[in-house]
Amino acid sequence: MSKHTKTLGLIGSGLIGSQLARLAVSHGFHVVLSNSRGPETLADLVAELGPRARAATSTDAASAGDVVVVTVPLRSYRDLPAEALAGKVVIDTCNYYPRRDGRIPELDDESTTTSELIQAQLPGARVVKAFNNIYFADLPEGSPAGTPNRRALPVAGDDEAAKATVAAMVDEFGFDVVDAGPLAEGWRFQRDTPAYVTPADADGMREALGRAKRYAEMG
Ligand SMILES: NC(=O)c1ccc[n+]([C@@H]2O[C@H](COP(=O)([O-])OP(=O)(O)OC[C@H]3O[C@@H](n4cnc5c(N)ncnc54)[C@H](OP(=O)(O)O)[C@@H]3O)[C@@H](O)[C@H]2O)c1
């Protein structure tokens, strides 16, 4: 188990949330799952995960987590329990898909980025962007540290201690870590960039982040 983390709270327990919960449980964490429909709808996943897992409301999952993952369709960002997340390390896996999420003008004009939008919604939280650029089915495919050409995942965040906590988890879950900088640099691994869902080792990931273009530049 990580030195830093004992309980992972999950706001969203779909494709990504359930995979992160499986990884967390297999690494000795307790997990508290939540979704939009209520804890009773997560009974099957809780049963699969065993005694280290329980389901709760999103507010309770936020309160219970040493680290809390926000892994919902981005359109739901205004529903996040800001008060319960104050002071917490929050992992944001969310991506912006206008067809699913509706138009969000400040993302369309690139005056902000998805994780900065979530950070603004959660002013007391310590948001770290991670696990947004890996396909959910690839999450269990990590490998031990030191494996040649080990897959790397980027993290971005404004709070260095929070970023270090999340980096330790990413490594524990099977991936090298590339520090992509502050949240404002998170666009470098957003949807449609070279770093998005394409496996790369640490050198390859740094290279992919370096040649990312803003949507406006892509035309
Ligand atoms: N799928 C991937 O491979 C992948 C990879 C990287 C990043 N992502 C991103 O990560 C996020 C989650 O993706 P996903 O594929 O896991 O989505 P998903 O399978 O659709 O699951 C979304 C989860 O969020 C919950 N949810 C929705 N609104 C909520 C709210 N207001 N409060 C609490 N929970 C809420 C849903 O609960 P209900 O079912 O009860 O509504 C569900 O458990 C998205 O932003 C996505 O773009 C996805």
XYZ file of C-alpha atoms and ligand atoms in Angstrom:
267
model
C 0.000 0.000 0.000
C 1.143 3.533 -0.668
C 2.724 5.350 2.239
C 0.411 8.287 1.519
C -2.972 6.750 0.912
C -5.270 4.339 2.625
C -8.715 5.036 1.216
C -9.540 5.981 -2.342
C -12.882 7.728 -2.783
C -14.463 7.544 -6.219
C -16.960 10.008 -7.618
C -18.029 8.055 -10.667
C -17.754 4.277 -10.807
C -18.133 3.585 -14.509
C -15.513 2.277 -16.926
C -12.581 4.212 -15.468
C -13.793 4.430 -11.875
C -14.363 0.693 -11.586
C -10.947 -0.121 -13.077
C -9.191 2.278 -10.713
C -11.146 0.752 -7.825
C -9.988 -2.747 -8.856
C -6.383 -1.572 -9.041
C -6.651 0.197 -5.698
C -8.117 -2.828 -3.925
C -5.500 -5.102 -5.443
C -2.845 -2.762 -3.995
C -4.320 -2.817 -0.503
C -6.426 0.345 -0.526
C -9.927 0.628 0.782
C -12.315 2.134 -1.759
C -15.557 4.062 -1.383
C -17.516 4.098 -4.628
C -20.257 6.474 -5.711
C -22.287 7.333 -8.785
C -25.273 9.479 -9.716
C -27.951 6.846 -9.057
C -27.148 5.917 -5.462
C -25.061 3.369 -3.535
C -27.545 0.503 -3.929
C -26.890 0.470 -7.698
C -23.216 -0.368 -7.015
C -23.923 -3.597 -5.080
C -22.521 -5.892 -7.785
C -19.248 -3.956 -8.036
C -18.905 -3.820 -4.240
C -19.470 -7.593 -4.075
C -16.840 -8.152 -6.770
C -14.304 -5.944 -4.977
C -14.831 -7.587 -1.593
C -14.512 -6.403 1.987
C -12.259 -3.409 1.260
C -15.012 -1.796 -0.844
C -18.239 -0.025 0.019
C -20.616 2.295 -1.785
C -21.817 5.659 -0.556
C -23.096 8.992 -1.772
C -20.655 11.195 -3.658
C -20.342 13.474 -0.638
C -19.543 10.524 1.625
C -17.034 9.097 -0.884
C -15.374 12.520 -0.985
C -15.223 12.751 2.798
C -13.904 9.208 3.206
C -11.111 9.393 0.656
C -7.515 10.255 1.489
C -7.392 10.704 -2.266
C -10.588 11.140 -4.299
C -10.981 10.383 -7.986
C -13.398 12.484 -10.004
C -14.274 10.342 -12.995
C -17.603 11.505 -14.370
C -18.781 12.857 -17.708
C -17.439 16.414 -17.671
C -20.970 17.825 -18.004
C -21.506 16.816 -14.328
C -18.693 18.971 -12.961
C -21.024 21.464 -11.315
C -22.526 18.647 -9.184
C -19.233 17.808 -7.465
C -19.328 18.091 -3.639
C -16.961 21.046 -3.298
C -17.199 21.351 0.468
C -16.392 17.684 1.121
C -13.476 17.884 -1.314
C -11.851 20.915 0.344
C -8.277 20.070 1.289
C -8.358 16.713 -0.545
C -6.026 15.439 -3.225
C -8.416 15.051 -6.174
C -7.479 13.048 -9.258
C -9.330 14.348 -12.313
C -9.647 11.807 -15.147
C -12.225 13.800 -17.093
C -12.119 14.657 -20.778
C -14.270 17.041 -22.782
C -16.449 15.481 -25.449
C -18.895 18.189 -26.600
C -21.260 15.640 -28.138
C -21.612 13.963 -24.738
C -21.032 16.919 -22.431
C -22.683 19.774 -24.345
C -20.802 22.908 -25.282
C -18.679 24.529 -22.561
C -17.700 27.937 -24.020
C -14.522 28.448 -21.966
C -13.199 25.108 -23.219
C -14.275 25.809 -26.794
C -12.363 29.101 -26.823
C -9.462 27.477 -24.918
C -9.447 30.215 -22.283
C -9.176 27.406 -19.747
C -8.610 23.643 -19.651
C -10.724 20.824 -18.265
C -8.774 20.323 -15.038
C -8.568 24.084 -14.398
C -12.347 24.194 -14.816
C -12.693 21.472 -12.175
C -10.132 23.183 -9.915
C -12.148 26.415 -10.164
C -15.272 24.482 -9.203
C -13.406 22.935 -6.232
C -11.435 25.890 -4.872
C -10.270 24.097 -1.708
C -9.193 20.890 -3.438
C -5.732 19.998 -4.701
C -6.537 18.829 -8.215
C -4.158 16.614 -10.185
C -4.878 15.608 -13.763
C -4.076 11.909 -14.261
C -5.400 8.715 -15.864
C -7.347 10.731 -18.458
C -5.252 9.620 -21.423
C -5.371 5.845 -21.016
C -8.172 3.665 -22.369
C -9.976 2.020 -19.443
C -9.211 -1.516 -20.652
C -5.478 -0.732 -20.607
C -5.433 0.225 -16.924
C -4.803 -3.322 -15.647
C -1.930 -3.715 -18.142
C 0.714 -1.844 -16.166
C 4.036 -3.409 -15.233
C 6.531 -3.226 -12.363
C 8.959 -0.321 -12.060
C 12.118 -1.003 -14.024
C 10.371 -2.958 -16.809
C 12.064 -1.957 -20.103
C 9.909 0.469 -22.105
C 7.379 0.614 -19.278
C 4.316 2.596 -20.268
C 4.317 6.135 -18.863
C 1.404 8.364 -17.912
C 1.564 12.130 -17.468
C 0.374 14.032 -14.405
C -0.284 17.762 -14.138
C -1.028 19.799 -11.040
C -0.419 23.064 -9.248
C 0.180 21.532 -5.804
C 3.536 19.725 -5.844
C 2.809 17.567 -2.784
C -0.539 16.464 -4.224
C 1.143 15.707 -7.540
C 3.785 13.612 -5.744
C 1.048 11.632 -3.963
C -0.681 10.908 -7.257
C 2.611 10.127 -9.011
C 3.326 7.501 -6.333
C -0.080 5.933 -7.009
C 0.429 5.928 -10.771
C 3.765 4.169 -10.260
C 2.245 1.704 -7.788
C -0.524 0.924 -10.301
C 2.063 0.010 -12.941
C 3.161 3.050 -14.898
C 6.122 5.393 -15.108
C 5.221 9.020 -14.463
C 5.985 12.087 -16.558
C 5.463 15.449 -14.866
C 3.655 17.586 -17.428
C 3.791 20.704 -15.230
C 0.944 22.764 -13.750
C -2.756 22.232 -14.508
C -2.544 24.866 -17.256
C -0.318 22.446 -19.206
C -2.905 19.655 -18.975
C -4.098 20.450 -22.506
C -0.939 18.683 -23.730
C -2.595 15.334 -23.062
C -6.210 16.192 -23.729
C -8.416 14.545 -26.367
C -6.883 14.384 -29.866
C -3.301 15.123 -28.823
C -0.404 12.734 -29.633
C -0.257 11.708 -25.942
C -3.952 10.768 -25.822
C -4.550 7.012 -25.333
C -1.455 6.117 -27.367
C 0.952 4.011 -25.295
C 4.458 5.432 -24.880
C 7.350 5.031 -22.486
C 8.631 8.034 -20.523
C 10.810 9.386 -23.343
C 8.030 8.860 -25.871
C 5.499 10.534 -23.580
C 7.733 13.598 -23.086
C 8.142 13.811 -26.849
C 4.384 13.484 -27.422
C 3.638 16.209 -24.834
C 6.187 18.454 -26.533
C 4.559 18.287 -29.933
C 0.980 18.771 -28.725
C -1.036 21.494 -30.433
C -4.000 23.511 -29.162
C -7.304 22.798 -30.917
C -7.198 26.227 -32.591
C -3.822 25.352 -34.133
C -5.123 21.993 -35.364
C -7.744 23.762 -37.437
N -13.644 5.245 -20.892
C -12.342 5.514 -21.009
O -11.555 4.687 -21.528
C -11.799 6.802 -20.455
C -10.407 6.948 -20.403
C -9.843 8.080 -19.801
C -10.674 9.091 -19.316
N -12.038 8.959 -19.427
C -12.854 10.082 -18.906
O -13.129 9.805 -17.531
C -14.493 10.180 -17.216
C -15.269 8.929 -16.850
O -15.303 8.081 -17.985
P -15.994 6.649 -17.974
O -15.724 6.061 -19.303
O -15.646 5.919 -16.743
O -17.544 7.084 -17.917
P -18.795 6.165 -17.588
O -18.473 4.728 -17.779
O -19.938 6.775 -18.332
O -19.028 6.397 -16.015
C -19.367 7.658 -15.519
C -19.644 7.518 -14.040
O -19.910 8.815 -13.516
C -21.091 8.748 -12.721
N -21.706 10.047 -12.641
C -22.278 10.781 -13.630
N -22.731 11.945 -13.133
C -22.430 11.945 -11.816
C -22.650 12.853 -10.767
N -23.269 14.033 -10.980
N -22.243 12.522 -9.505
C -21.628 11.322 -9.281
N -21.377 10.424 -10.246
C -21.785 10.733 -11.491
C -21.934 7.707 -13.414
O -22.938 7.264 -12.541
P -24.361 6.740 -13.115
O -24.055 5.592 -14.006
O -25.107 6.377 -11.870
O -24.952 7.923 -13.847
C -20.871 6.659 -13.709
O -20.618 5.884 -12.559
C -15.023 10.882 -18.458
O -14.845 12.274 -18.336
C -14.171 10.304 -19.591
O -14.091 11.170 -20.705
C -12.618 7.835 -19.970
